Short mmCIF file of C-alpha atoms in Angstrom, two decimals:
data_model
loop_
_atom_site.label_atom_id
_atom_site.label_comp_id
_atom_site.label_asym_id
_atom_site.label_seq_id
_atom_site.Cartn_x
_atom_site.Cartn_y
_atom_site.Cartn_z
CA UNK E 1 0.00 0.00 0.00
CA UNK E 2 1.50 3.33 -0.98
CA UNK E 3 0.14 6.74 -0.12
CA UNK E 4 1.38 10.28 -0.72
CA UNK E 5 0.59 13.33 1.38
CA UNK E 6 1.42 17.05 1.20
CA UNK E 7 1.98 19.28 4.21
CA UNK E 8 1.56 23.07 4.32
CA UNK E 9 3.15 25.26 6.96
CA UNK E 10 0.94 27.33 9.25
CA UNK E 11 1.82 30.97 9.97
CA UNK E 12 0.77 32.87 13.07
CA UNK E 13 0.94 36.68 13.30
CA UNK E 14 1.05 38.42 16.64
CA UNK E 15 -0.40 41.90 17.13
CA UNK E 16 2.39 42.85 19.57
CA UNK E 17 4.84 43.77 16.83
CA UNK E 18 5.41 47.10 15.20
CA UNK E 19 2.84 46.42 12.45
CA UNK E 20 -0.77 45.99 13.56
CA UNK E 21 -3.66 44.90 11.37
CA UNK E 22 -7.02 46.28 12.44
CA UNK E 23 -8.83 44.61 9.57
CA UNK E 24 -9.48 40.98 8.98
CA UNK E 25 -6.78 39.29 6.94
CA UNK E 26 -7.86 36.79 4.34
CA UNK E 27 -5.31 34.31 3.08
CA UNK E 28 -5.32 33.33 -0.56
CA UNK E 29 -3.24 30.69 -2.23
CA UNK E 30 -1.92 31.82 -5.62
CA UNK E 31 -0.04 28.62 -6.38
CA UNK E 32 1.57 25.77 -4.58
CA UNK E 33 4.56 27.85 -3.43
CA UNK E 34 3.15 31.31 -2.68
CA UNK E 35 0.73 32.57 -0.04
CA UNK E 36 -0.88 36.03 -0.04
CA UNK E 37 -2.59 37.84 2.80
CA UNK E 38 -4.92 40.67 1.87
CA UNK E 39 -6.75 43.15 3.98
CA UNK E 40 -8.34 46.52 3.46
CA UNK E 41 -5.68 48.61 1.70
CA UNK E 42 -2.95 46.12 2.60
CA UNK E 43 -1.50 43.18 0.80
CA UNK E 44 1.36 40.87 1.77
CA UNK E 45 2.76 38.25 -0.55
CA UNK E 46 5.77 36.07 0.09
CA UNK E 47 6.99 32.61 -0.88
CA UNK E 48 6.11 29.86 1.53
CA UNK E 49 8.32 26.79 1.67
CA UNK E 50 6.19 23.76 0.98
CA UNK E 51 7.34 20.50 2.31
CA UNK E 52 6.42 17.54 0.16
CA UNK E 53 6.64 14.19 1.82
CA UNK E 54 6.22 10.73 0.45
CA UNK E 55 5.23 8.07 2.88
CA UNK E 56 5.86 4.43 2.11
CA UNK E 57 3.67 2.02 4.07
CA UNK E 58 4.01 -1.74 4.19
CA UNK E 59 1.03 -3.80 5.26
CA UNK E 60 1.35 -6.09 8.21
CA UNK E 61 0.24 -9.64 7.36
CA UNK E 62 -0.18 -10.57 10.99
CA UNK E 63 -3.08 -8.33 12.00
CA UNK E 64 -4.22 -6.79 8.71
CA UNK E 65 -3.26 -3.22 9.73
CA UNK E 66 -0.65 -0.97 8.14
CA UNK E 67 2.57 -0.42 10.01
CA UNK E 68 4.32 2.94 10.63
CA UNK E 69 6.05 4.85 7.77
CA UNK E 70 9.44 3.42 6.91
CA UNK E 71 10.85 6.06 4.55
CA UNK E 72 10.30 9.79 4.33
CA UNK E 73 11.48 11.82 1.38
CA UNK E 74 11.63 15.62 1.55
CA UNK E 75 12.06 18.19 -1.15
CA UNK E 76 12.46 21.94 -0.92
CA UNK E 77 10.62 23.47 -3.90
CA UNK E 78 11.26 27.18 -3.14
CA UNK E 79 15.09 27.11 -2.98
CA UNK E 80 14.95 28.23 0.63
CA UNK E 81 18.47 28.34 2.16
CA UNK E 82 19.21 25.29 4.24
CA UNK E 83 21.70 24.63 7.01
CA UNK E 84 23.94 22.46 4.84
CA UNK E 85 25.85 25.41 3.36
CA UNK E 86 26.15 27.03 6.78
CA UNK E 87 27.52 23.84 8.30
CA UNK E 88 30.50 23.91 5.92
CA UNK E 89 31.66 27.32 7.18
CA UNK E 90 30.97 26.46 10.80
CA UNK E 91 33.22 23.40 10.57
CA UNK E 92 36.04 25.16 8.69
CA UNK E 93 39.04 26.11 10.79
CA UNK E 94 42.21 27.91 9.61
CA UNK E 95 45.48 25.94 9.61
CA UNK E 96 47.35 25.98 12.90
CA UNK E 97 50.54 27.47 11.45
CA UNK E 98 48.55 30.41 10.05
CA UNK E 99 46.76 31.54 13.18
CA UNK E 100 49.74 30.70 15.38
CA UNK E 101 51.99 32.80 13.16
CA UNK E 102 49.56 35.68 13.46
CA UNK E 103 49.44 35.17 17.22
CA UNK E 104 53.22 35.73 17.35
CA UNK E 105 52.83 39.13 15.70
CA UNK E 106 49.89 40.08 17.91
CA UNK E 107 51.73 38.98 21.06
CA UNK E 108 54.85 40.90 20.07
CA UNK E 109 52.80 44.06 19.58
CA UNK E 110 51.07 43.63 22.93
CA UNK E 111 54.39 43.11 24.71
CA UNK E 112 55.86 46.27 23.18
CA UNK E 113 52.81 48.30 24.15
CA UNK E 114 52.82 46.97 27.72
CA UNK E 115 56.54 47.73 28.10
CA UNK E 116 56.09 51.27 26.80
CA UNK E 117 53.24 51.80 29.25
CA UNK E 118 55.39 50.52 32.10
CA UNK E 119 53.07 47.65 32.99
CA UNK E 120 55.71 45.09 33.90
CA UNK E 121 55.68 42.62 36.78
CA UNK E 122 59.22 43.23 38.02
CA UNK E 123 59.25 40.47 40.61
CA UNK E 124 58.49 37.84 38.01
CA UNK E 125 60.98 39.51 35.65
CA UNK E 126 63.83 39.12 38.15
CA UNK E 127 62.86 35.49 38.69
CA UNK E 128 62.93 34.76 34.96
CA UNK E 129 66.17 36.70 34.55
CA UNK E 130 67.85 34.46 37.12
CA UNK E 131 66.48 31.44 35.34
CA UNK E 132 67.65 32.46 31.86
CA UNK E 133 71.00 33.93 32.94
CA UNK E 134 72.89 32.38 35.88
CA UNK E 135 71.18 28.99 35.69
CA UNK E 136 72.07 28.65 31.99
CA UNK E 137 75.70 29.75 32.21
CA UNK E 138 77.14 26.26 32.72
CA UNK E 139 75.65 24.56 29.68
CA UNK E 140 76.34 27.59 27.45
CA UNK E 141 80.00 27.82 28.44
CA UNK E 142 80.54 24.08 28.09
CA UNK E 143 79.01 24.08 24.61
CA UNK E 144 81.03 27.11 23.53
CA UNK E 145 84.30 25.60 24.76
CA UNK E 146 83.90 22.39 22.76
CA UNK E 147 82.70 24.22 19.66
CA UNK E 148 85.75 26.49 19.89
CA UNK E 149 88.15 23.57 20.17
CA UNK E 150 86.50 21.80 17.23
CA UNK E 151 86.91 24.85 14.99
CA UNK E 152 90.48 25.34 16.19
CA UNK E 153 91.42 21.86 14.99
CA UNK E 154 90.10 22.57 11.51
CA UNK E 155 91.63 26.04 11.19
CA UNK E 156 95.08 25.04 12.46
CA UNK E 157 95.15 21.96 10.24
CA UNK E 158 94.59 23.98 7.07
CA UNK E 159 96.31 27.29 7.89
CA UNK E 160 99.54 25.66 9.08
CA UNK E 161 100.13 24.15 5.65
CA UNK E 162 99.87 27.63 4.14
CA UNK E 163 102.23 29.18 6.68
CA UNK E 164 99.51 31.43 8.10
CA UNK E 165 99.94 30.62 11.77
CA UNK E 166 99.60 34.28 12.78
CA UNK E 167 96.17 34.58 11.20
CA UNK E 168 94.57 31.67 13.09
CA UNK E 169 93.69 33.75 16.14
CA UNK E 170 92.16 36.50 14.01
CA UNK E 171 90.01 34.08 12.01
CA UNK E 172 88.81 32.39 15.18
CA UNK E 173 87.99 35.76 16.78
CA UNK E 174 85.97 36.90 13.78
CA UNK E 175 84.12 33.60 13.51
CA UNK E 176 83.25 33.55 17.20
CA UNK E 177 82.27 37.19 17.55
CA UNK E 178 80.20 37.52 14.40
CA UNK E 179 78.49 34.15 14.09
CA UNK E 180 79.35 31.27 16.40
CA UNK E 181 78.90 32.83 19.84
CA UNK E 182 75.43 34.40 19.33
CA UNK E 183 74.07 31.48 17.30
CA UNK E 184 75.38 28.70 19.56
CA UNK E 185 74.19 30.50 22.69
CA UNK E 186 70.76 31.08 21.21
CA UNK E 187 70.43 27.44 20.16
CA UNK E 188 71.22 26.30 23.70
CA UNK E 189 68.75 28.77 25.20
CA UNK E 190 66.06 27.78 22.71
CA UNK E 191 66.39 24.14 23.71
CA UNK E 192 66.61 24.76 27.43
CA UNK E 193 64.52 27.87 28.12
CA UNK E 194 62.24 28.11 25.08
CA UNK E 195 60.88 24.61 25.59
CA UNK E 196 60.25 25.38 29.26
CA UNK E 197 58.35 28.58 28.38
CA UNK E 198 56.14 26.76 25.89
CA UNK E 199 55.46 23.85 28.26
CA UNK E 200 54.60 26.11 31.20
CA UNK E 201 52.24 28.39 29.31
CA UNK E 202 50.73 25.43 27.45
CA UNK E 203 49.95 23.65 30.72
CA UNK E 204 48.43 26.81 32.16
CA UNK E 205 46.34 27.25 29.03
CA UNK E 206 44.87 23.74 28.92
CA UNK E 207 44.23 23.77 32.68
CA UNK E 208 42.52 27.20 32.42
CA UNK E 209 44.94 28.91 34.82
CA UNK E 210 45.25 31.86 32.45
CA UNK E 211 41.48 32.34 32.68
CA UNK E 212 41.86 32.35 36.47
CA UNK E 213 44.38 35.18 36.18
CA UNK E 214 41.89 37.20 34.14
CA UNK E 215 39.17 36.56 36.72
CA UNK E 216 41.50 37.78 39.47
CA UNK E 217 42.12 40.98 37.52
CA UNK E 218 45.66 40.20 36.30
CA UNK E 219 46.64 40.48 32.67
CA UNK E 220 48.44 37.29 31.54
CA UNK E 221 50.57 39.35 29.17
CA UNK E 222 51.93 41.43 32.06
CA UNK E 223 52.41 38.54 34.43
CA UNK E 224 53.58 35.72 32.13
CA UNK E 225 54.82 36.94 28.76
CA UNK E 226 56.46 40.33 29.27
CA UNK E 227 58.83 39.18 32.08
CA UNK E 228 60.05 36.28 29.95
CA UNK E 229 60.68 38.50 26.94
CA UNK E 230 62.60 41.08 28.99
CA UNK E 231 64.65 38.40 30.76
CA UNK E 232 65.64 36.70 27.50
CA UNK E 233 66.54 39.97 25.81
CA UNK E 234 68.76 41.08 28.69
CA UNK E 235 70.43 37.78 29.54
CA UNK E 236 71.46 36.57 26.08
CA UNK E 237 73.92 39.41 25.26
CA UNK E 238 75.88 38.74 28.45
CA UNK E 239 75.79 34.99 27.86
CA UNK E 240 77.09 35.59 24.34
CA UNK E 241 79.97 37.71 25.62
CA UNK E 242 80.92 35.02 28.15
CA UNK E 243 80.70 32.29 25.52
CA UNK E 244 82.98 34.29 23.22
CA UNK E 245 85.57 34.62 25.97
CA UNK E 246 85.49 30.94 26.89
CA UNK E 247 85.58 29.90 23.24
CA UNK E 248 88.69 31.95 22.54
CA UNK E 249 90.37 30.76 25.73
CA UNK E 250 89.73 27.08 24.95
CA UNK E 251 90.99 27.59 21.39
CA UNK E 252 94.22 29.23 22.60
CA UNK E 253 94.86 26.48 25.14
CA UNK E 254 94.32 23.74 22.56
CA UNK E 255 96.58 25.45 20.01
CA UNK E 256 99.36 25.83 22.57
CA UNK E 257 99.16 22.39 24.17
CA UNK E 258 98.56 20.25 21.09
CA UNK E 259 99.84 22.08 18.03
CA UNK E 260 102.63 24.14 19.57
CA UNK E 261 101.27 27.53 18.57
CA UNK E 262 101.84 29.99 21.40
CA UNK E 263 98.92 31.50 23.26
CA UNK E 264 100.46 34.96 22.76
CA UNK E 265 100.35 34.52 18.98
CA UNK E 266 96.65 33.57 19.08
CA UNK E 267 95.66 36.40 21.38
CA UNK E 268 97.78 39.02 19.60
CA UNK E 269 96.27 38.05 16.24
CA UNK E 270 92.75 38.26 17.71
CA UNK E 271 93.45 41.66 19.22
CA UNK E 272 94.67 43.05 15.88
CA UNK E 273 91.63 41.79 13.99
CA UNK E 274 88.78 42.46 16.40
CA UNK E 275 86.95 45.78 16.34
CA UNK E 276 84.36 47.17 18.67
CA UNK E 277 81.62 46.74 16.07
CA UNK E 278 82.21 42.99 15.98
CA UNK E 279 81.33 42.67 19.67
CA UNK E 280 78.43 45.11 19.42
CA UNK E 281 76.93 43.26 16.45
CA UNK E 282 77.16 39.96 18.35
CA UNK E 283 75.26 41.44 21.31
CA UNK E 284 72.61 42.95 19.04
CA UNK E 285 72.12 39.61 17.32
CA UNK E 286 71.80 37.76 20.60
CA UNK E 287 69.26 40.28 21.87
CA UNK E 288 67.12 39.81 18.77
CA UNK E 289 67.47 36.04 19.08
CA UNK E 290 66.33 36.23 22.70
CA UNK E 291 63.20 38.11 21.69
CA UNK E 292 62.44 35.57 18.97
CA UNK E 293 62.85 32.62 21.36
CA UNK E 294 60.69 34.08 24.11
CA UNK E 295 57.88 35.44 21.94
CA UNK E 296 57.57 32.32 19.78
CA UNK E 297 57.66 30.01 22.80
CA UNK E 298 55.09 32.05 24.73
CA UNK E 299 52.82 32.34 21.69
CA UNK E 300 52.94 28.61 21.02
CA UNK E 301 52.26 27.89 24.67
CA UNK E 302 49.37 30.35 24.91
CA UNK E 303 47.66 28.80 21.86
CA UNK E 304 47.94 25.20 23.06
CA UNK E 305 44.88 22.98 22.72
CA UNK E 306 44.29 19.29 23.24
CA UNK E 307 45.50 18.49 26.74
CA UNK E 308 48.82 16.78 27.50
CA UNK E 309 49.35 15.76 23.87
CA UNK E 310 48.83 19.34 22.75
CA UNK E 311 51.38 20.56 25.31
CA UNK E 312 53.99 18.14 23.97
CA UNK E 313 53.34 19.13 20.36
CA UNK E 314 53.46 22.84 21.21
CA UNK E 315 56.77 22.43 23.04
CA UNK E 316 58.41 20.61 20.15
CA UNK E 317 57.00 22.98 17.56
CA UNK E 318 58.07 26.04 19.58
CA UNK E 319 61.71 24.90 19.65
CA UNK E 320 61.72 24.10 15.92
CA UNK E 321 60.14 27.42 14.94
CA UNK E 322 62.52 29.30 17.25
CA UNK E 323 65.56 27.70 15.61
CA UNK E 324 64.26 28.50 12.14
CA UNK E 325 63.60 32.08 13.22
CA UNK E 326 67.12 32.36 14.66
CA UNK E 327 68.76 31.23 11.43
CA UNK E 328 66.62 33.53 9.30
CA UNK E 329 67.28 36.51 11.58
CA UNK E 330 71.01 35.71 11.60
CA UNK E 331 71.15 35.86 7.82
CA UNK E 332 69.20 39.12 7.69
CA UNK E 333 71.30 40.82 10.37
CA UNK E 334 74.60 39.59 8.90
CA UNK E 335 73.58 40.90 5.49
CA UNK E 336 72.79 44.30 7.01
CA UNK E 337 75.85 44.55 9.31
CA UNK E 338 78.60 43.22 7.05
CA UNK E 339 78.30 44.41 3.49
CA UNK E 340 81.05 44.81 0.96
CA UNK E 341 84.62 43.46 1.06
CA UNK E 342 86.21 43.15 4.50
CA UNK E 343 89.75 44.22 5.45
CA UNK E 344 89.96 42.94 9.02
CA UNK E 345 92.63 40.28 8.37
CA UNK E 346 95.12 42.60 6.70
CA UNK E 347 96.39 43.75 10.11
CA UNK E 348 97.58 40.29 11.12
CA UNK E 349 99.13 39.06 7.86
#
């Protein structure tokens, strides 16, 4: 047994709105998809969505009565917008790298504004400064010493064959001051401090501790992000200067004890080559690298979602993005600081 039925929607008008009808309204059906309401001097006509339904009924052989409808088929004849198109936009979400990259720029702008306004939590800043500076000295100096000795082996091995023993110290000094010291120090800090920043802020984000700070009237930017950015920017230049000193000292000791090149020759060559701008450029680079590490790590931590797994992914991604940012910034700053042909080595030849 198969039957078909057609349903029409019912419309109710309330007199509490802005338009009031004092006359009787008579509905008229113009066609299957349009309804008109007419009154004295007034006429309203608009399309009415008609819902056509087909009901399929299967007879029940047990009792002779028809069972309930099994299939219902609907069709919208008036092209009325449905929720299917809206569902596509509601489910769309921008890629994580896009909105996280924008969050880095937004966070950097907020930090600059808060610093200019003087809204800095100095107690937390001193705590983070101790954490980034004195507590990171050991691993930075150890890394710089071994990197310096490794480069010394390569330079002495090649320059000795050319009879350029007096230029080894100058080449080492330029390499350490311009590139190795700021980059190596920043890599160590990115792995040690940047990962900690991202993990801490990520855990606070997924556990809603940042929302608690807002409820208590504290701005998370002032309390969490700005102190970390200031501490990283201030501590890295001094760490870079210390790493440069230890790197040159370890290189001179290795050259004297293993290859027989006097420490005085290494240090005198370095003194002739080095200029004040070489040290200043290294400190500027390290300060920029510190800002990149802290802002990227804090931004990745503040945008963490997904619980413990999200915290782990944010920590790893923050370190990777920080390293990429360091290398890109190093190229840009080196291109700006050192253009043209150099003449630093002519004083030690």
